[in-house]
Tab-separated table of C-alpha atoms in Angstrom:
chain	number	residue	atom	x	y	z
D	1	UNK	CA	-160.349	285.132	7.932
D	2	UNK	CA	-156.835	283.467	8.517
D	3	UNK	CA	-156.435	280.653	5.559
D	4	UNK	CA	-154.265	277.693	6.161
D	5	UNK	CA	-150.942	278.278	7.865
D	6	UNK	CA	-147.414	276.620	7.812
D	7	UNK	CA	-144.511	276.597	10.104
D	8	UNK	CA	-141.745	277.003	8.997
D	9	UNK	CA	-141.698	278.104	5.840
D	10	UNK	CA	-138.378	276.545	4.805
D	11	UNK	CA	-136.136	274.097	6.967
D	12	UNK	CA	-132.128	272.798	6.350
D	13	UNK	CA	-130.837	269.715	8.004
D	14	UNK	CA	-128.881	267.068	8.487
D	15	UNK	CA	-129.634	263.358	7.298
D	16	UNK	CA	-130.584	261.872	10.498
D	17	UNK	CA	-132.132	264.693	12.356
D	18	UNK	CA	-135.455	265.001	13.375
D	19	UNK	CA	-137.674	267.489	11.853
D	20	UNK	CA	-141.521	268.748	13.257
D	21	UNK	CA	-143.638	270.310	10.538
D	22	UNK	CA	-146.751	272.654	11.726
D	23	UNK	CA	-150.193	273.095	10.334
D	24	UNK	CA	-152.986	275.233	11.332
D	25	UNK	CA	-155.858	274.699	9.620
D	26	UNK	CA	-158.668	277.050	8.950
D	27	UNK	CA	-160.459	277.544	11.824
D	28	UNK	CA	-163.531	275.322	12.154
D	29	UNK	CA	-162.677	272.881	9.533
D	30	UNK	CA	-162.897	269.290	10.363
D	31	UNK	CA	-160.888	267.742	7.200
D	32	UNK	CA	-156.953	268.582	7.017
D	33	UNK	CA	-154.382	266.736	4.701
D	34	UNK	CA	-150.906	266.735	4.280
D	35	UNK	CA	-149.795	266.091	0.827
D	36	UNK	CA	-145.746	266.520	-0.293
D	37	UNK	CA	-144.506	267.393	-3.848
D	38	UNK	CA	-140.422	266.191	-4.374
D	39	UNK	CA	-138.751	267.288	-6.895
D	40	UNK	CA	-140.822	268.573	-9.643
D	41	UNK	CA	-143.007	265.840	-9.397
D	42	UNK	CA	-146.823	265.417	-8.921
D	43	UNK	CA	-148.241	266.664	-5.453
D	44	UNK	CA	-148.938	263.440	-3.651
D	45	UNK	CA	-151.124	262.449	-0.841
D	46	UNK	CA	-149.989	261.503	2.218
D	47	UNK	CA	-152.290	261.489	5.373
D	48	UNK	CA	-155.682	262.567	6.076
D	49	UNK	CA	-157.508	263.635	9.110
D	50	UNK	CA	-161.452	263.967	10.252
D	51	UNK	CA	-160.962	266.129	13.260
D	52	UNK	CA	-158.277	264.112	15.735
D	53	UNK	CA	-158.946	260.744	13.612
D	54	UNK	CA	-157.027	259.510	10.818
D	55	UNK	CA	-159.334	258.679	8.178
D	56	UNK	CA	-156.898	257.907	5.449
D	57	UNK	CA	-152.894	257.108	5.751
D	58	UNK	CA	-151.917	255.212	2.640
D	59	UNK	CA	-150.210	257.924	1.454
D	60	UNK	CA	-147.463	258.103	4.628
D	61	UNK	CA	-144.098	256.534	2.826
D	62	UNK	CA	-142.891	254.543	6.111
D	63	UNK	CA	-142.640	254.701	9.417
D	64	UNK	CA	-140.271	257.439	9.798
D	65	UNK	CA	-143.334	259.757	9.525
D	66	UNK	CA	-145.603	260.581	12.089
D	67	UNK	CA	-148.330	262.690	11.872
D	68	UNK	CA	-150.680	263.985	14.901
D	69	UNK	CA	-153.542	266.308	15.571
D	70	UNK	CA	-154.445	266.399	18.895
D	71	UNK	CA	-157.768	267.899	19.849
D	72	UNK	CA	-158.600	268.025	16.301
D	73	UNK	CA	-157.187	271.741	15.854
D	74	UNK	CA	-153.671	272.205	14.830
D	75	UNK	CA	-151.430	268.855	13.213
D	76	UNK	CA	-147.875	268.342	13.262
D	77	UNK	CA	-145.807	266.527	11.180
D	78	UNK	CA	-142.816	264.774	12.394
D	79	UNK	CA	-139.667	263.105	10.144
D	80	UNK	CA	-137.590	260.979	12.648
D	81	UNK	CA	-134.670	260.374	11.251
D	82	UNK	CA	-134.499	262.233	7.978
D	83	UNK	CA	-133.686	261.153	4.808
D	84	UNK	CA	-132.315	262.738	1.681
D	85	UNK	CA	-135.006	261.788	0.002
D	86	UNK	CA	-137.140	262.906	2.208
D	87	UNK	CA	-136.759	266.482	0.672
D	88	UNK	CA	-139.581	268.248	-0.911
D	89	UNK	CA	-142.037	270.759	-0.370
D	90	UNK	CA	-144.401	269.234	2.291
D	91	UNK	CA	-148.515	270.544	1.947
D	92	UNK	CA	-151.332	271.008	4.237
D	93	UNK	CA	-154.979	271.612	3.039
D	94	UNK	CA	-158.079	271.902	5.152
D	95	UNK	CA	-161.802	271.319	3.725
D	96	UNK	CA	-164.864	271.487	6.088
D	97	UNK	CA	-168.188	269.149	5.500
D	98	UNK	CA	-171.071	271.047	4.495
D	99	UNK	CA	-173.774	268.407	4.236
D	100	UNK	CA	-174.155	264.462	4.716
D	101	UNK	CA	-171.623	264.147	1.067
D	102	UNK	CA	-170.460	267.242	0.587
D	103	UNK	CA	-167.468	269.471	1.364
D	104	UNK	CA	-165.900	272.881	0.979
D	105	UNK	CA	-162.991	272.859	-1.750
D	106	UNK	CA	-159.416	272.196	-0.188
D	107	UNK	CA	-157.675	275.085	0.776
D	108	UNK	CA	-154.404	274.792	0.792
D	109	UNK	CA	-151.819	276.322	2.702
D	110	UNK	CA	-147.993	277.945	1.349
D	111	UNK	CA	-146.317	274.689	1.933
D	112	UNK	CA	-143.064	273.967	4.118
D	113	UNK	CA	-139.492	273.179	2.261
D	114	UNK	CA	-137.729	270.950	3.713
D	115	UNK	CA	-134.182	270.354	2.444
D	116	UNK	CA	-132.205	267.305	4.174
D	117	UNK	CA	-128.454	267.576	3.685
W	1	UNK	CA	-152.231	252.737	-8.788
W	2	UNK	CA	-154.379	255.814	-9.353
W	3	UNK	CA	-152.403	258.216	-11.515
W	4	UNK	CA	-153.303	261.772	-13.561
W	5	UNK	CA	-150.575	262.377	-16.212
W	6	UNK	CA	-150.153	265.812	-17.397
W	7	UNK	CA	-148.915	267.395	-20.713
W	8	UNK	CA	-146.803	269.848	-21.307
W	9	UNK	CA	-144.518	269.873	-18.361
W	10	UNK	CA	-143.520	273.678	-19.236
W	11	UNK	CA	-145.811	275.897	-22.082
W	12	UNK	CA	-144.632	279.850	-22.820
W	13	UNK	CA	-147.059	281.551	-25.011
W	14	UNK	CA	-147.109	285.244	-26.166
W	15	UNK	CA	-149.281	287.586	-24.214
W	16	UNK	CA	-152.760	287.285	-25.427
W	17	UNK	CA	-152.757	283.679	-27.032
W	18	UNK	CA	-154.395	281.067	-25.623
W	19	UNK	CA	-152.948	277.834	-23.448
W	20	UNK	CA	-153.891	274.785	-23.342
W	21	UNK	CA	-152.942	272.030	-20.776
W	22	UNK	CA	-154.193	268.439	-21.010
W	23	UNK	CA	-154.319	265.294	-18.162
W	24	UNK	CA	-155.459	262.072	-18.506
W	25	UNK	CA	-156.334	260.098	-15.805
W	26	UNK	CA	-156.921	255.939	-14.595
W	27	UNK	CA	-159.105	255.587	-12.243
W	28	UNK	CA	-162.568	255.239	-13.801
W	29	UNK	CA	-164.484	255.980	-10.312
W	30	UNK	CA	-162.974	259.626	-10.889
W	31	UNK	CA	-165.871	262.083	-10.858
W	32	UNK	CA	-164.536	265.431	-9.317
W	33	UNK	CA	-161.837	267.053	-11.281
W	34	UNK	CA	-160.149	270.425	-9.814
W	35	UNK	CA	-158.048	272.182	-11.551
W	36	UNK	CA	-154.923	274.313	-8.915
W	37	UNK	CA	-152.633	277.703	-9.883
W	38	UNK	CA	-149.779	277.902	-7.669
W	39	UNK	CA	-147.595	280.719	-7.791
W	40	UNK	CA	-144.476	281.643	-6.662
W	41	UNK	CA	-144.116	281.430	-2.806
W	42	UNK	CA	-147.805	280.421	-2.724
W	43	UNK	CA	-149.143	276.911	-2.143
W	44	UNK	CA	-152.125	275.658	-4.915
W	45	UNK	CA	-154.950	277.798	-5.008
W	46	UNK	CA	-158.190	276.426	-6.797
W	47	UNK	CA	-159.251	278.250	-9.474
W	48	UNK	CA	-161.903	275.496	-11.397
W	49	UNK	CA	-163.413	272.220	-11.067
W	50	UNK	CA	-165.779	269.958	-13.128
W	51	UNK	CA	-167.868	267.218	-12.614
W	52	UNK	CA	-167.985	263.824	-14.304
W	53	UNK	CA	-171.892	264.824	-15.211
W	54	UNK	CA	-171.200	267.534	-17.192
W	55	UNK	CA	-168.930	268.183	-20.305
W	56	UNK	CA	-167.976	271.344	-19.754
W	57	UNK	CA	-167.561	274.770	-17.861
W	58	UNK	CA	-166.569	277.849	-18.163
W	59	UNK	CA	-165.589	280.717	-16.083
W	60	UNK	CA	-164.407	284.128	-17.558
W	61	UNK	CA	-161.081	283.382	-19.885
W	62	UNK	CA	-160.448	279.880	-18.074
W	63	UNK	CA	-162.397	277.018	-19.349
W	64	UNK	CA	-162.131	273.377	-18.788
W	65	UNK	CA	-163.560	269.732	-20.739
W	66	UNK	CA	-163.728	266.746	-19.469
W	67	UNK	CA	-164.585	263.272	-21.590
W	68	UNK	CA	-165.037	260.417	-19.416
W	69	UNK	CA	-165.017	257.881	-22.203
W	70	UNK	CA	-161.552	258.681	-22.931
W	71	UNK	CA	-160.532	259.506	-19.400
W	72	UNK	CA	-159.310	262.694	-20.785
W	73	UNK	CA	-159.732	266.525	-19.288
W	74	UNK	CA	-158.268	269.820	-20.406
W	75	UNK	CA	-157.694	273.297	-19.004
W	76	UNK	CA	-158.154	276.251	-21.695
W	77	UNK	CA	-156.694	279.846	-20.702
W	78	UNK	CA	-157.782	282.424	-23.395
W	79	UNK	CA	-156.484	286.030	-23.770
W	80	UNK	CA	-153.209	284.951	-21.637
W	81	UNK	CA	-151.699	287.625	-18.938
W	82	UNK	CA	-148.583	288.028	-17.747
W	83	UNK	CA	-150.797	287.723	-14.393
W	84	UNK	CA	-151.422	283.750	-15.209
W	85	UNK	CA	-148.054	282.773	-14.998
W	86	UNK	CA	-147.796	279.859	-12.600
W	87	UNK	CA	-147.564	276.231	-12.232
W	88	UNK	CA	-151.267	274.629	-13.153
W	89	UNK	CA	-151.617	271.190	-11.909
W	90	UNK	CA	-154.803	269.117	-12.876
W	91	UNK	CA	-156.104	266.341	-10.423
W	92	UNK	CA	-158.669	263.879	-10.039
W	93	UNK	CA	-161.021	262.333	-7.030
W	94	UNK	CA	-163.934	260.763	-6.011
W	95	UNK	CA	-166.552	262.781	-4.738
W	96	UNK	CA	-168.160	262.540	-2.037
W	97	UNK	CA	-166.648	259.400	-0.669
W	98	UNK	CA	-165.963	258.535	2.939
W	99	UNK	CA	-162.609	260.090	2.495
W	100	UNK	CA	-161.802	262.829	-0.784
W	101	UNK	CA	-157.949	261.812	-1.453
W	102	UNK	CA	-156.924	263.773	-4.263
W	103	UNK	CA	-154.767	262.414	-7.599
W	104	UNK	CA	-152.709	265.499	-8.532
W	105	UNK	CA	-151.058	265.622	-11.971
W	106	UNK	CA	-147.019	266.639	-12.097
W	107	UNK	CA	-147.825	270.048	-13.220
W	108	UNK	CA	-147.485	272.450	-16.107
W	109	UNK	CA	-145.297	275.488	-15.351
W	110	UNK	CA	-147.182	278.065	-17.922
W	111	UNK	CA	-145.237	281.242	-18.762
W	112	UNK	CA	-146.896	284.294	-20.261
W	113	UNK	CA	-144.263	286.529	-22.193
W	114	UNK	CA	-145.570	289.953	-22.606
């Protein structure tokens, strides 16, 4: 079974461009997260999503990030225009309900390094 | 906020000790605590987890405690391997909740020198 997937694996650019970041989760699981680790630093949340909804945003930093997942499958990522700070290495996970409270574990996929320069 | 502090930042031991990495954590409604390995190239893989009703668990040569009164949990690798070298990061949640955001700790990069 395919685990969670990232595309691309690394990605350079400018301050100011636009960058798309791809997640597929594994297949059949409703929960998906993006998380984002800069610098050394703790792994922190950012979004999460219950199929095509977003349950949980507080962890998106502004407005410059949008994240989609239409039809409740795949989920992009978007940073519109970049920052330097914006750099890090940006997670997805994907958990699936298994009763009324419970869930898988997250599994989490190779991440996607983003460098803005 | 929520935070989960983590301690050391970096740990080598000799091939065959034991390692020990230690978090603390602030929000008292924690009651899931996983513990991730992430190696090189590789994004966090779980590899234990505890629950605020129970004090301890083992599995094979990892091991983790957790004390709730203190807000304090620890991951314990015994007979280290070369094979365990990795960054561990600890974390902290509530479980089950309408939504299961996850509190991850900075991380320990753990090497094992053969």
């Amino acid at each position: 079974e395919a685990g969670v997937t990232q595309f691309p694996s690394h990605s350079v650019i400018e301050k100011g461009q636009t960058v798309t970041l791809r997640c597929d989760p594994i297949s059949g699981h409703d929960n998906l997260y993006w998380y984002r680790r800069v610098m050394g630093k703790e792994i922190k949340f950012l979004l999460h999503f219950v199929k095509e909804s977003k349950q949980d945003e507080s962890g998106m930093p502004n407005n410059r990030f949008l994240a989609e997942r239409t039809g409740g499958t795949y989920s992009t990522l978007k940073v519109q225009p970049a920052e330097l700070e914006d750099s890090g290495v940006y997670f997805c996970a994907s958990s699936q309900f298994v009763s009324a409270t419970g869930r898988t574990e997250a599994f989490f996929g190779q991440g996607t390094r983003l460098t803005v320069v | 906020g929520e935070n989960v502090e983590q301690h050391p930042s970096t740990l080598s031991v000799q091939e065959g000790d034991s390692a020990v990495i230690k978090c603390t954590y602030s929000d008292s409604a924690s009651n899931y605590f996983p513990w991730y390995k992430q190696e090189l190239g590789k994004g966090p893989q779980l590899i234990i987890d505890i629950r605020s009703n129970v004090g301890e668990k083992k599995d094979q040569r990892i091991a983790v405690t957790l004390n709730k009164t203190a807000k304090h949990f620890s991951l314990h690798i015994t007979e280290t391997q070369p094979e365990d070298s990795a960054v561990y990061f600890c974390a902290a949640s509530r479980r089950p909740t309408s939504y299961d955001k996850v509190i991850f700790g900075p991380g320990t990069s753990l090497s094992v020198i053969p």
